[in-house]
Each structure stands twice: as structure tokens, then as C-alpha cells.
Short mmCIF file of C-alpha atoms in Angstrom, two decimals:
data_model
loop_
_atom_site.label_atom_id
_atom_site.label_comp_id
_atom_site.label_asym_id
_atom_site.label_seq_id
_atom_site.Cartn_x
_atom_site.Cartn_y
_atom_site.Cartn_z
CA MET A 4 -8.22 -23.93 -15.02
CA SER A 5 -10.14 -21.04 -13.42
CA ILE A 6 -9.46 -22.37 -9.94
CA PHE A 7 -5.80 -22.68 -10.83
CA ILE A 8 -5.60 -19.05 -11.99
CA VAL A 9 -7.43 -17.68 -8.96
CA THR A 10 -5.21 -19.77 -6.68
CA CYS A 11 -2.09 -18.47 -8.38
CA LEU A 12 -3.27 -14.89 -8.13
CA LEU A 13 -4.11 -15.16 -4.44
CA PHE A 14 -1.34 -17.42 -3.19
CA PHE A 15 1.61 -17.31 -5.57
CA LEU A 16 1.53 -13.83 -7.00
CA PRO A 17 2.91 -12.48 -3.68
CA LEU A 18 6.01 -14.61 -4.17
CA LEU A 19 6.81 -13.40 -7.65
CA VAL A 20 9.91 -11.29 -8.23
CA LEU A 21 11.30 -10.77 -11.72
CA PRO A 22 14.21 -8.62 -12.82
CA PHE A 23 12.44 -5.85 -14.69
CA THR A 24 13.74 -2.29 -14.96
CA TYR A 25 13.99 -0.66 -11.54
CA ASN A 26 10.96 -2.35 -10.13
CA PRO A 27 11.29 -6.13 -9.82
CA PHE A 28 8.80 -6.44 -6.96
CA GLU A 29 5.62 -4.69 -8.01
CA VAL A 30 5.46 -4.24 -11.77
CA PRO A 31 5.90 -7.92 -12.79
CA LYS A 32 3.11 -8.80 -10.37
CA ILE A 33 0.80 -6.21 -11.92
CA ILE A 34 1.52 -7.37 -15.47
CA LEU A 35 1.01 -11.03 -14.64
CA ALA A 36 -2.06 -10.32 -12.53
CA GLN A 37 -3.66 -8.60 -15.49
CA ILE A 38 -2.75 -11.45 -17.81
CA GLY A 39 -4.22 -13.90 -15.30
CA ILE A 40 -7.43 -11.89 -15.00
CA TRP A 41 -7.84 -11.68 -18.75
CA VAL A 42 -7.26 -15.39 -19.15
CA LEU A 43 -10.00 -15.86 -16.53
CA LEU A 44 -12.23 -13.51 -18.50
CA PHE A 45 -11.50 -15.39 -21.69
CA LEU A 46 -12.41 -18.69 -20.03
CA VAL A 47 -15.68 -17.25 -18.80
CA VAL A 48 -16.54 -15.84 -22.20
CA TRP A 49 -15.57 -19.08 -23.92
CA GLN A 50 -17.39 -21.43 -21.58
CA ASN A 51 -20.50 -20.03 -19.97
CA PRO A 52 -20.76 -16.35 -19.08
CA LYS A 53 -24.38 -16.78 -18.10
CA ALA A 54 -23.41 -19.05 -15.21
CA ILE A 55 -21.31 -16.27 -13.69
CA LEU A 56 -23.99 -13.62 -14.19
CA ASP A 57 -26.74 -15.80 -12.73
CA ASN A 58 -24.65 -16.24 -9.61
CA LEU A 59 -24.41 -12.51 -8.99
CA ASP A 60 -26.88 -10.20 -7.31
CA LYS A 61 -27.94 -7.70 -9.99
CA LYS A 62 -28.43 -4.86 -7.49
CA ARG A 63 -24.98 -5.37 -6.08
CA ILE A 64 -23.40 -5.50 -9.52
CA SER A 65 -24.89 -2.07 -10.17
CA LEU A 66 -22.43 -0.68 -7.61
CA LEU A 67 -19.55 -1.94 -9.74
CA VAL A 68 -21.26 -0.54 -12.81
CA GLY A 69 -21.39 2.76 -10.93
CA LEU A 70 -17.64 2.60 -10.30
CA PHE A 71 -17.08 1.77 -13.94
CA GLY A 72 -19.27 4.68 -15.00
CA LEU A 73 -17.39 7.03 -12.71
CA SER A 74 -14.10 5.91 -14.24
CA ILE A 75 -15.46 6.63 -17.72
CA ILE A 76 -16.36 10.15 -16.60
CA HIS A 77 -12.81 10.54 -15.30
CA LEU A 78 -11.36 9.27 -18.58
CA VAL A 79 -13.40 11.71 -20.59
CA PHE A 80 -13.31 14.85 -18.44
CA LEU A 81 -10.38 14.45 -16.03
CA LYS A 82 -7.83 12.60 -18.11
CA GLY A 83 -4.25 13.18 -17.07
CA GLU A 84 -0.94 11.47 -17.81
CA SER A 85 -1.50 8.65 -15.37
CA THR A 86 -5.31 8.36 -15.42
CA PHE A 87 -5.67 5.27 -17.58
CA LEU A 88 -2.45 3.32 -17.02
CA GLY A 89 -1.32 4.73 -13.68
CA ASN A 90 2.19 5.93 -12.91
CA GLN A 91 5.46 4.15 -13.59
CA PHE A 92 5.78 2.93 -10.00
CA ARG A 93 2.47 1.25 -9.29
CA LEU A 94 0.43 1.34 -12.53
CA GLN A 95 -2.71 1.93 -10.43
CA GLY A 96 -4.87 3.68 -12.94
CA ILE A 97 -8.32 3.04 -14.38
CA TRP A 98 -7.16 0.02 -16.36
CA LEU A 99 -6.08 -1.80 -13.19
CA LEU A 100 -9.33 -0.82 -11.48
CA TRP A 101 -11.31 -2.39 -14.33
CA ASN A 102 -9.23 -5.53 -14.05
CA LEU A 103 -9.90 -5.74 -10.33
CA ILE A 104 -13.63 -5.28 -10.87
CA ILE A 105 -13.59 -8.09 -13.44
CA PHE A 106 -11.64 -10.25 -11.00
CA ALA A 107 -14.15 -9.60 -8.22
CA LEU A 108 -17.04 -10.56 -10.51
CA ILE A 109 -15.47 -13.75 -11.84
CA SER A 110 -13.76 -15.02 -8.69
CA SER A 111 -16.99 -14.71 -6.70
CA SER A 112 -18.22 -17.85 -8.46
CA ILE A 113 -15.02 -19.82 -8.09
CA SER A 114 -14.72 -21.87 -4.94
CA LEU A 115 -11.35 -22.71 -3.45
CA GLN A 116 -12.66 -25.89 -1.84
CA ARG A 117 -10.86 -28.13 -4.28
CA VAL A 118 -7.51 -26.44 -3.72
CA LYS A 119 -5.14 -28.76 -1.91
CA LYS A 120 -4.40 -27.66 1.64
CA TRP A 121 -0.66 -27.84 1.17
CA VAL A 122 -0.91 -24.99 -1.34
CA PHE A 123 -1.84 -22.57 1.44
CA SER A 124 0.99 -23.68 3.67
CA LEU A 125 3.50 -23.70 0.82
CA SER A 126 2.55 -20.17 -0.11
CA PHE A 127 2.84 -18.93 3.45
CA PHE A 128 6.12 -20.74 3.96
CA GLY A 129 7.50 -19.15 0.80
CA LEU A 130 6.56 -15.72 2.07
CA PHE A 131 8.07 -16.47 5.46
CA LEU A 132 11.32 -17.59 3.86
CA SER A 133 11.52 -14.48 1.72
CA SER A 134 10.88 -12.26 4.73
CA VAL A 135 13.81 -13.84 6.56
CA LEU A 136 16.13 -13.48 3.58
CA LEU A 137 15.23 -10.16 1.95
CA PHE A 138 15.78 -6.92 3.85
CA ASN A 139 15.94 -3.27 2.95
CA SER A 140 19.52 -2.31 3.69
CA ALA A 141 18.71 1.33 4.48
CA THR A 142 15.99 0.71 7.06
CA ASN A 143 16.89 -2.83 8.08
CA ARG A 144 13.27 -3.88 7.71
CA SER A 145 12.23 -7.05 5.95
CA ILE A 146 10.69 -6.55 2.53
CA GLY A 147 10.33 -10.16 1.38
CA THR A 148 9.07 -10.65 -2.14
CA LEU A 149 6.78 -7.63 -1.84
CA GLY A 150 9.57 -5.05 -1.86
CA GLU A 151 8.08 -2.98 0.95
CA PRO A 152 7.68 -3.83 4.66
CA ASN A 153 4.02 -2.90 5.08
CA ALA A 154 3.05 -4.64 1.85
CA LEU A 155 4.85 -7.72 3.15
CA ALA A 156 2.87 -7.52 6.37
CA GLY A 157 -0.34 -7.19 4.35
CA ALA A 158 0.46 -10.32 2.35
CA ALA A 159 1.32 -12.25 5.50
CA LEU A 160 -1.93 -11.18 7.15
CA PHE A 161 -3.86 -12.58 4.19
CA LEU A 162 -1.97 -15.86 3.87
CA TRP A 163 -1.51 -17.02 7.43
CA PRO A 164 -5.22 -17.61 8.26
CA PHE A 165 -5.52 -20.03 5.35
CA SER A 166 -2.60 -21.98 6.70
CA PHE A 167 -3.93 -21.72 10.24
CA PHE A 168 -7.37 -23.10 9.42
CA THR A 169 -6.16 -25.96 7.26
CA LEU A 170 -3.36 -27.25 9.45
CA LYS A 171 -3.72 -29.34 12.60
CA MET A 172 -2.12 -28.65 15.92
CA PRO A 173 0.73 -28.04 16.58
CA TYR A 174 1.36 -26.83 13.02
CA LYS A 175 -1.38 -24.23 13.39
CA LEU A 176 0.82 -22.44 15.88
CA LEU A 177 3.65 -22.35 13.33
CA SER A 178 1.54 -20.21 11.03
CA PHE A 179 0.53 -17.99 13.94
CA PHE A 180 4.11 -17.42 15.10
CA GLY A 181 5.32 -17.24 11.53
CA ALA A 182 2.95 -14.37 10.80
CA PHE A 183 4.03 -12.60 13.97
CA LEU A 184 7.67 -13.02 13.05
CA ILE A 185 7.12 -11.66 9.55
CA ILE A 186 5.40 -8.58 10.99
CA PHE A 187 8.20 -8.21 13.55
CA LEU A 188 10.91 -8.47 10.90
CA ALA A 189 9.04 -5.99 8.71
CA ASP A 190 8.74 -3.67 11.70
CA SER A 191 5.24 -2.87 10.56
CA ARG A 192 3.14 -1.19 13.21
CA SER A 193 0.06 -1.20 11.06
CA GLY A 194 0.71 -4.90 10.53
CA LEU A 195 0.83 -5.40 14.26
CA ILE A 196 -2.47 -3.57 14.72
CA ALA A 197 -4.00 -5.68 11.96
CA PHE A 198 -2.65 -8.92 13.41
CA SER A 199 -3.98 -8.02 16.87
CA LEU A 200 -7.41 -7.31 15.44
CA GLN A 201 -7.38 -10.61 13.56
CA ILE A 202 -6.60 -12.46 16.80
CA LEU A 203 -9.24 -10.44 18.60
CA ILE A 204 -12.00 -11.31 16.17
CA PHE A 205 -10.95 -14.96 16.32
CA ILE A 206 -11.15 -14.98 20.12
CA LEU A 207 -14.41 -13.07 20.20
CA VAL A 208 -16.18 -15.37 17.76
CA LYS A 209 -14.57 -18.72 18.43
CA LYS A 210 -13.75 -18.66 22.12
CA LEU A 211 -16.14 -16.14 23.64
CA ASN A 212 -19.06 -16.92 21.31
CA VAL A 213 -19.70 -13.26 20.63
CA SER A 214 -21.87 -12.75 17.57
CA TYR A 215 -20.25 -11.82 14.29
CA ILE A 216 -22.04 -8.49 14.19
CA LYS A 217 -20.82 -7.46 17.63
CA SER A 218 -17.32 -8.73 16.89
CA PHE A 219 -17.13 -6.70 13.71
CA LEU A 220 -18.45 -3.65 15.52
CA ILE A 221 -15.79 -3.97 18.19
CA VAL A 222 -13.08 -4.39 15.56
CA VAL A 223 -14.31 -1.43 13.53
CA ILE A 224 -14.40 0.77 16.65
CA LEU A 225 -10.88 -0.24 17.65
CA LEU A 226 -9.64 0.23 14.11
CA THR A 227 -11.17 3.69 13.96
CA LEU A 228 -9.55 4.58 17.27
CA SER A 229 -6.17 3.35 16.06
CA LEU A 230 -6.35 5.86 13.20
CA ILE A 231 -5.74 8.53 15.82
CA PHE A 232 -2.20 7.26 16.52
CA PRO A 233 -0.58 8.88 13.50
CA ILE A 234 -2.20 12.17 14.35
CA LEU A 235 -1.27 12.06 18.03
CA GLU A 236 2.32 10.90 17.73
CA GLY A 237 4.76 13.75 17.28
CA GLY A 238 7.76 13.08 15.09
CA GLY A 239 8.81 9.93 13.28
CA TRP A 240 7.00 7.97 10.61
CA TYR A 241 3.53 8.51 11.99
CA GLU A 242 3.76 12.27 11.83
CA ASN A 243 4.08 12.11 8.09
CA ARG A 244 0.95 9.96 7.74
CA GLY A 245 -1.10 12.55 9.58
CA GLU A 246 0.25 15.19 7.22
CA ILE A 247 -0.53 13.08 4.15
CA TRP A 248 -4.01 12.31 5.43
CA SER A 249 -4.82 15.97 6.00
CA THR A 250 -3.42 16.77 2.56
CA ALA A 251 -5.54 14.02 1.01
CA PHE A 252 -8.67 15.27 2.76
CA SER A 253 -8.00 18.73 1.42
CA ALA A 254 -7.30 17.35 -2.06
CA GLY A 255 -10.66 15.61 -2.07
CA LEU A 256 -12.43 18.83 -1.16
CA SER A 257 -11.23 20.39 -4.41
CA SER A 258 -13.63 18.06 -6.25
CA PRO A 259 -15.88 16.54 -3.61
CA ILE A 260 -18.56 14.92 -5.77
CA ILE A 261 -16.77 12.98 -8.51
CA GLY A 262 -13.20 13.35 -7.25
CA ASN A 263 -10.03 14.28 -9.09
CA GLY A 264 -9.97 11.18 -11.27
CA PHE A 265 -8.72 7.65 -10.71
CA GLY A 266 -5.00 7.55 -11.34
CA ASN A 267 -4.59 11.30 -10.76
CA ILE A 268 -3.83 11.13 -7.06
CA ALA A 269 -0.17 12.17 -7.14
CA LYS A 270 -0.93 15.47 -8.87
CA SER A 271 -3.94 16.10 -6.62
CA LEU A 272 -1.87 15.57 -3.47
CA GLU A 273 0.90 17.79 -4.78
CA ASN A 274 -1.53 20.62 -5.56
CA ALA A 275 -3.18 20.30 -2.16
CA SER A 276 0.20 20.28 -0.43
CA LEU A 277 1.26 23.43 -2.24
CA SER A 278 -1.89 25.26 -1.18
CA LEU A 279 -1.53 24.01 2.40
CA GLY A 280 2.17 24.86 2.41
CA ASN A 281 3.26 21.58 3.98
CA ASN A 282 6.12 19.20 3.21
CA VAL A 283 4.25 16.57 1.24
CA HIS A 284 5.16 18.13 -2.08
CA TYR A 285 8.88 17.68 -1.34
CA GLN A 286 8.46 14.00 -2.09
CA PHE A 287 6.65 12.02 -4.73
CA VAL A 288 3.54 10.75 -2.93
CA ASP A 289 1.08 8.81 -5.03
CA SER A 290 -1.13 7.47 -2.30
CA ALA A 291 -3.06 8.94 0.59
CA HIS A 292 -1.73 6.01 2.69
CA ASN A 293 -5.34 5.12 3.42
CA PHE A 294 -7.40 3.39 0.77
CA LEU A 295 -10.62 5.17 1.76
CA LEU A 296 -8.88 8.52 1.40
CA ASP A 297 -7.51 7.27 -1.92
CA PHE A 298 -11.11 6.80 -3.08
CA TRP A 299 -12.08 10.17 -1.61
CA VAL A 300 -9.31 12.00 -3.48
CA GLN A 301 -9.81 10.13 -6.75
CA GLY A 302 -13.53 9.34 -6.76
CA GLY A 303 -15.03 11.96 -4.47
CA ALA A 304 -18.15 11.26 -2.44
CA ILE A 305 -19.53 9.01 -5.17
CA GLY A 306 -16.42 6.83 -5.35
CA LEU A 307 -16.03 6.71 -1.59
CA GLY A 308 -19.71 5.95 -1.12
CA LEU A 309 -19.61 3.10 -3.62
CA ILE A 310 -16.60 1.42 -2.06
CA LEU A 311 -18.07 1.79 1.43
CA ILE A 312 -21.31 0.17 0.33
CA LEU A 313 -19.39 -2.67 -1.32
CA LEU A 314 -17.44 -3.13 1.90
CA PHE A 315 -20.61 -3.14 3.93
CA LEU A 316 -22.17 -5.76 1.69
CA THR A 317 -19.08 -7.92 2.00
CA ILE A 318 -19.21 -7.70 5.78
CA GLN A 319 -22.93 -8.42 5.67
CA GLU A 320 -22.34 -11.56 3.63
CA ILE A 321 -19.49 -12.69 5.87
CA VAL A 322 -21.73 -12.24 8.91
CA ARG A 323 -24.61 -14.07 7.21
CA GLN A 324 -22.34 -16.96 6.26
CA LYS A 325 -20.63 -16.92 9.67
CA ASP A 326 -17.34 -17.13 7.83
CA LEU A 327 -14.58 -16.78 10.40
CA LEU A 328 -11.78 -17.10 7.87
CA ARG A 329 -13.03 -14.22 5.75
CA SER A 330 -13.71 -12.19 8.89
CA MET A 331 -10.06 -12.43 9.82
CA LEU A 332 -8.90 -11.83 6.25
CA LEU A 333 -11.00 -8.70 5.82
CA THR A 334 -10.05 -7.37 9.25
CA GLY A 335 -6.35 -7.78 8.57
CA LEU A 336 -6.49 -6.29 5.09
CA LEU A 337 -8.61 -3.33 6.13
CA ALA A 338 -6.25 -2.46 8.97
CA VAL A 339 -3.21 -2.49 6.68
CA MET A 340 -5.00 -0.63 3.89
CA LEU A 341 -6.06 2.15 6.22
CA PHE A 342 -2.45 3.06 7.02
CA ASN A 343 -0.45 2.35 3.87
CA PRO A 344 -0.33 2.51 0.11
CA VAL A 345 -1.63 -0.77 -1.30
CA SER A 346 0.29 -3.17 -3.45
CA VAL A 347 -1.38 -5.12 -6.24
CA VAL A 348 -1.18 -8.21 -4.03
CA THR A 349 -3.31 -6.56 -1.36
CA LEU A 350 -5.69 -5.24 -4.00
CA ILE A 351 -6.19 -8.70 -5.52
CA SER A 352 -6.93 -10.11 -2.05
CA PHE A 353 -9.27 -7.25 -1.21
CA TRP A 354 -11.29 -7.43 -4.41
CA TRP A 355 -11.53 -11.21 -4.06
CA LEU A 356 -13.24 -10.56 -0.72
CA ILE A 357 -15.43 -7.89 -2.30
CA GLY A 358 -16.52 -10.50 -4.85
CA PHE A 359 -17.79 -12.58 -1.97
CA GLY A 360 -20.32 -9.87 -1.22
CA LEU A 361 -21.70 -9.84 -4.75
CA VAL A 362 -23.30 -13.26 -4.96
CA ASN A 363 -26.95 -14.06 -4.35
CA GLN A 364 -26.58 -17.61 -3.04
CA ASP A 365 -24.60 -19.45 -0.41
CA HIS A 366 -20.91 -20.01 -1.00
CA PRO A 367 -19.29 -23.33 -0.28
CA ASN A 368 -16.78 -22.77 2.50
CA VAL A 369 -13.04 -22.87 1.86
CA MET B 14 -17.84 -20.73 -32.25
CA LYS B 15 -16.59 -18.30 -34.85
CA SER B 16 -17.81 -15.32 -32.85
CA LYS B 17 -16.02 -16.65 -29.75
CA ILE B 18 -12.76 -16.91 -31.68
CA ILE B 19 -13.14 -13.39 -32.97
CA LEU B 20 -13.95 -12.12 -29.47
CA ALA B 21 -10.96 -13.97 -28.03
CA SER B 22 -8.70 -12.46 -30.70
CA VAL B 23 -9.96 -8.95 -29.98
CA MET B 24 -9.43 -9.49 -26.25
CA ALA B 25 -5.90 -10.70 -26.86
CA LEU B 26 -5.13 -7.69 -29.06
CA VAL B 27 -6.49 -5.24 -26.50
CA LEU B 28 -4.51 -6.90 -23.72
CA VAL B 29 -1.27 -6.89 -25.69
CA ALA B 30 -1.76 -3.24 -26.66
CA VAL B 31 -2.41 -2.10 -23.10
CA LEU B 32 0.38 -4.21 -21.59
CA SER B 33 2.82 -2.83 -24.15
CA ALA B 34 1.78 0.68 -23.20
CA GLN B 35 2.22 -0.12 -19.51
CA ILE B 36 5.67 -1.55 -20.08
CA GLY B 37 6.50 1.63 -21.96
CA VAL B 38 5.36 3.70 -18.98
CA VAL B 39 7.46 1.63 -16.58
CA LYS B 40 10.57 1.74 -18.75
CA ALA B 41 10.39 5.53 -18.61
CA GLN B 42 11.33 5.28 -14.95
CA THR B 43 14.89 6.38 -14.42
CA VAL B 44 15.02 6.56 -10.65
CA VAL B 45 15.47 3.64 -8.34
CA SER B 46 12.69 3.76 -5.81
CA SER B 47 10.31 1.56 -3.98
CA ALA B 48 7.08 1.01 -5.87
CA ILE B 49 5.02 1.30 -2.78
CA THR B 50 6.40 4.41 -1.21
CA SER B 51 6.66 4.44 2.52
CA PRO B 52 6.04 7.83 4.07
CA ILE B 53 9.19 9.93 4.07
CA THR B 54 9.38 12.73 6.54
CA TYR B 55 11.69 15.68 6.35
CA PHE B 56 13.55 16.53 9.53
CA THR B 57 15.42 19.65 10.46
CA LEU B 58 19.13 19.92 11.06
CA SER B 59 19.90 23.17 12.84
CA GLY B 60 22.55 24.95 14.80
CA ASN B 61 24.62 28.09 15.14
CA VAL B 62 27.67 29.37 13.33
CA THR B 63 30.07 31.82 14.96
CA TYR B 64 33.40 33.49 14.29
CA LYS B 65 36.01 33.51 17.01
CA LEU B 66 37.87 36.78 16.63
CA SER B 67 39.84 36.46 19.87
CA LYS B 68 39.76 34.46 23.06
CA PHE B 69 36.88 36.54 24.42
CA LEU B 70 35.27 37.84 21.26
CA ILE B 71 32.89 35.48 19.50
CA ILE B 72 30.36 36.87 17.05
CA PRO B 73 27.52 35.30 15.03
CA ALA B 74 28.55 34.37 11.49
CA ASN B 75 26.23 35.66 8.81
CA GLY B 76 26.00 34.15 5.32
CA VAL B 77 27.95 30.95 5.98
CA THR B 78 26.90 28.08 3.77
CA ILE B 79 26.07 24.92 5.69
CA THR B 80 25.94 21.80 3.57
CA ALA B 81 24.55 18.39 4.53
CA LYS B 82 25.70 15.61 2.24
CA ASN B 83 23.89 12.28 2.40
CA SER B 84 26.61 9.67 2.78
CA GLN B 85 24.62 7.04 0.86
CA THR B 86 23.19 9.03 -2.03
CA ASN B 87 25.75 11.88 -2.09
CA GLN B 88 22.86 14.28 -2.43
CA GLU B 89 23.59 17.71 -0.94
CA THR B 90 21.29 20.15 0.79
CA SER B 91 22.51 23.64 1.68
CA ALA B 92 21.39 26.68 3.58
CA LYS B 93 22.98 29.96 4.67
CA SER B 94 23.21 31.17 8.25
CA ASP B 95 21.28 34.33 9.11
CA ARG B 96 22.64 37.47 10.79
CA LEU B 97 22.33 35.77 14.16
CA GLY B 98 24.35 32.84 12.89
CA ARG B 99 21.39 30.46 12.90
CA TYR B 100 20.71 27.96 10.14
CA SER B 101 18.32 25.09 9.47
CA LEU B 102 18.15 22.46 6.76
CA LYS B 103 15.38 20.05 5.80
CA VAL B 104 16.57 16.49 5.15
CA ALA B 105 15.09 13.01 4.93
CA ALA B 106 16.22 10.24 7.26
CA GLY B 107 19.78 9.10 6.65
CA ALA B 108 23.43 9.69 7.53
CA TYR B 109 24.84 13.10 6.71
CA ILE B 110 28.18 14.86 6.72
CA VAL B 111 27.53 18.45 7.71
CA SER B 112 30.13 21.11 7.00
CA ALA B 113 30.44 24.87 6.94
CA LYS B 114 32.04 27.12 4.33
CA ASP B 115 32.19 30.84 3.79
CA SER B 116 33.42 33.09 1.00
CA LYS B 117 36.75 33.72 2.75
CA ASN B 118 37.69 30.02 3.13
CA THR B 119 37.65 30.34 6.90
CA ILE B 120 38.69 27.21 8.77
CA PHE B 121 35.75 25.99 10.80
CA SER B 122 35.83 23.75 13.82
CA PRO B 123 34.77 21.00 13.61
CA ALA B 124 35.70 20.60 9.92
CA ASN B 125 32.60 18.46 9.54
CA LYS B 126 30.13 16.56 11.66
CA ILE B 127 28.54 13.23 10.96
CA VAL B 128 24.90 13.04 12.03
CA GLN B 129 22.43 10.18 11.80
CA VAL B 130 18.86 11.30 11.18
CA ILE B 131 16.49 8.53 12.18
CA ASN B 132 13.10 9.80 13.28
CA SER B 133 13.58 13.25 14.75
CA SER B 134 15.14 16.61 14.02
CA ILE B 135 18.62 17.37 15.31
CA SER B 136 19.69 20.70 16.71
CA GLY B 137 22.96 21.97 18.14
CA ILE B 138 25.10 21.22 15.11
CA ASN B 139 27.39 24.19 15.69
CA PHE B 140 30.44 25.47 13.86
CA GLN B 141 33.00 28.02 14.86
CA GLY B 142 35.26 29.79 12.39
CA LEU B 143 38.71 30.95 13.40
CA ARG B 144 39.66 34.38 12.16
#
């Protein structure tokens, strides 16, 4: 049952669209993700919670405890309208953060080895089909079942490697070209950067026999360099990202140690924009369009530090396990998350990977 | 066993309570928008407004209201020209019908202009009033 729930959350949640108020793409996914996570929690509590805890590294769990503690401080001292439940668009408040932490803890002990290989391909094919059929009429960019082009690209970047590694030639190439086509139809430049980096790390490790550490270093350097694009490009979509990033940096400085509170990012960005006198406050912006800046604005140096350490530990574990699949997954997700707001689908995938870095024994490979 | 049932019941109650609150938050939304907002940049529409008094006498038009109406959302943005006849408007990407109007119902040429804002500002959207 646990494997089934984790599989649904990772591979079928992205395909879910339900008619619900004005937001059929994101909100139903969030509601069902939370239900799924709590069913998982219930199963753990009912069966054998000790087995999960024994599997986790106590020192690494303390980082999540730190995040939890920080969120409690925010709830007590920095509570705003959207702190606990999030805003009406993305519900990304403290409650969702707690759910994601729980998911990371529980899913770390659940192997996907017994999942049938056709599940991965079916999921990816479903996403591909939706990307071909569902477009945003105003921008003519594919939105698929995610409702937003860059979120669609993020989902594709997570799903296609599973399909790629479980299929044989020539079907492997179908997943490769399928992912490229999805990113092309979504017109997602961050998706293209992410896809390129995924291919790069694959070539470096698999074909050129470069070590995982060096490969990750190369990818991180290139990814850091690519963050300059939005700042350099004058005009167009990228110009706005640079403006939002500078606004987010300034917003974080207003409370640099503990941040402005999880869930309070929209107000923080608006206030920073007003003091900077830029255009960001003319539009509702509830994300720094960079998940690290999101943590900086909301959690300050403590929040940012904790998430960076968690990320480092995940990379460390991936390198130790020589896990090429997770290398590609993390590379793709990071690249997309550093340029865009994150959907709950991307968050579920990301925290599943973070869970991988929390265990204290070898994982069976997918 | 009993304690597990109680714990499960409490968990279910908490979950239902929070989900109900979340659904309440979402239902308060009254605007259609993408959940995961893509960056939206504001671009400038600008130009000059003049009055043609005679064949050889053209003067800047001060205080003329320039309106840009989004053809999809029908949302209007307006600005007045300055004493040198210059104006500028901030708009998001989209298709706009730009028109000029003054307090004396002067006929302007062109009557309106259709502009497509994609990823850059547009200048040179000029109007000339015939007096």
C-alpha cells in the first residue's frame, strides 16, 4: 500500500486535473497529495514506526527538525494571513511544508524496485499526450496537466529518466525525444537548460567515465553560470526574473536570520518592491522564481542554510551510491527550480530526493 | 490497538479540519489566474500627440488622454500627454487598441491603433488631432 501511494504521488499526481473553482490544475493536486501523505503517515503509525526511524540518520533528521522548529517560530511570531495554509493559488504555507517533510522521511524507506516498469512509461506517455493536447491560448505554450509551461517542463524532466532507464532500445530514444518535444512545446528555456544538464551528466558519467563528484561540480558550475542569463538579457521574460530576484534578495535582507516567515513571501516581495520602487508590486508575485531565494526570503539564513545542507547531503548520498538516475533527476529539478515558481508536483519529486539523503544504509536501486 | 485507533481518529480529524480550511481559502479566489504565476513584465507604450492647426502649424497636444484597451480582457490603462505632447503607458503583454481623446472631442488621426505587445516596449504610437 505504501509503495502504491508513493508511486501515485510521484508518477500519477502530475496527470491529475479536476474541475475545482478557478484552479483545476494545482489545487486538486495539493489536496490529494496531502491526503496521500497522511494515509502514508497513518500506515507508518499503524504498522511499525520504529522501522522508519531506524532507517534514518538521526543527525540528518535534526536538519528537518530545525526546519520544523523554524516554522513554529514563524507561526508564533510572524503569523500572517497565508502563513499556515498558504495563499489561494498555491497553498504553499507551513502546513504543506510539514507534509513534504513527512513525505521525505517516510518515502526514504520505501523502495520503488517492485513498481512495474510500464508504470513509468505510462506516466510519461500520459504527460506527453497532455502536453500535445493542452495549450495556453494566450501564449501558445503547452501547459499539459500542470497548467503552466515551466511546471510541465519540470514534471517531464522528472519522469523521462525513469522511462529512459527502464526501456530498451529503441524505445529509450522515444522517452528522450518525447521529453525534448514537451520542453519545446512548453517553450521553456529553463527546461531546456535543465534537459541539457541532464544529458551532460549522463554523458560525463556513463560515456566519459568522469567521476560523479566531478560531474556534479561541472553541472553546478554551469547551472550557476546560467543564472546570469536573466540578469544579462535586456527585455522580455528574463528581464522580469532579474527584477524579481533582486527584489527577493532585498526582501530577505529585511529579516536575514529567521526570514519573513514561510507562507509570507507575497507580502515580503511586495514590501521590498515598494521600497525599491520597481514594477514587481504591480503584479501578484508569490514566489522569488528561485527556490533558494524563496527559502532566503521566508526562512532567512537559517532556512536557506538548512535546505542547502539537505541538498548537499542528498548529492553526497547520490555520489556515494553512484546513482545515475537520481543524479539526472536532481540536476533537472534543481535547474527548473532555480528559475521558476515550483508546483506541488515538483516539490513532491524534490522532497522524495531529499529523503534519499536522510537514510543511514544503502538503498536498493530503482 | 485502542491507542492506534484513537491516534488514527485524531489524525483523520486534523486532516479533515485543515483540508476544509484550505478549500475555504481556495474558494475565496475570485480571479481566474494561473496557480503558478509566470513572470509578467510591464512594457511601455509611448508616442507623441499633436494638434494640426493648419497645413504648416503643428503643435504639441497637452493633456490628451491616451487609453490602451486590452482586446482580450477589456482592461483599460490611461495616461495624459505632457506639455510636449509626450505620453507613456505601462502595460503587460497582449493586444491593445490605443486611442486618443481630449476634452474638446477633437478628431484624432488615426482614430485608434492596434498594437501587439509581446516582449518589448513599443514607441512611436502617435496621434494627430485636427483643429
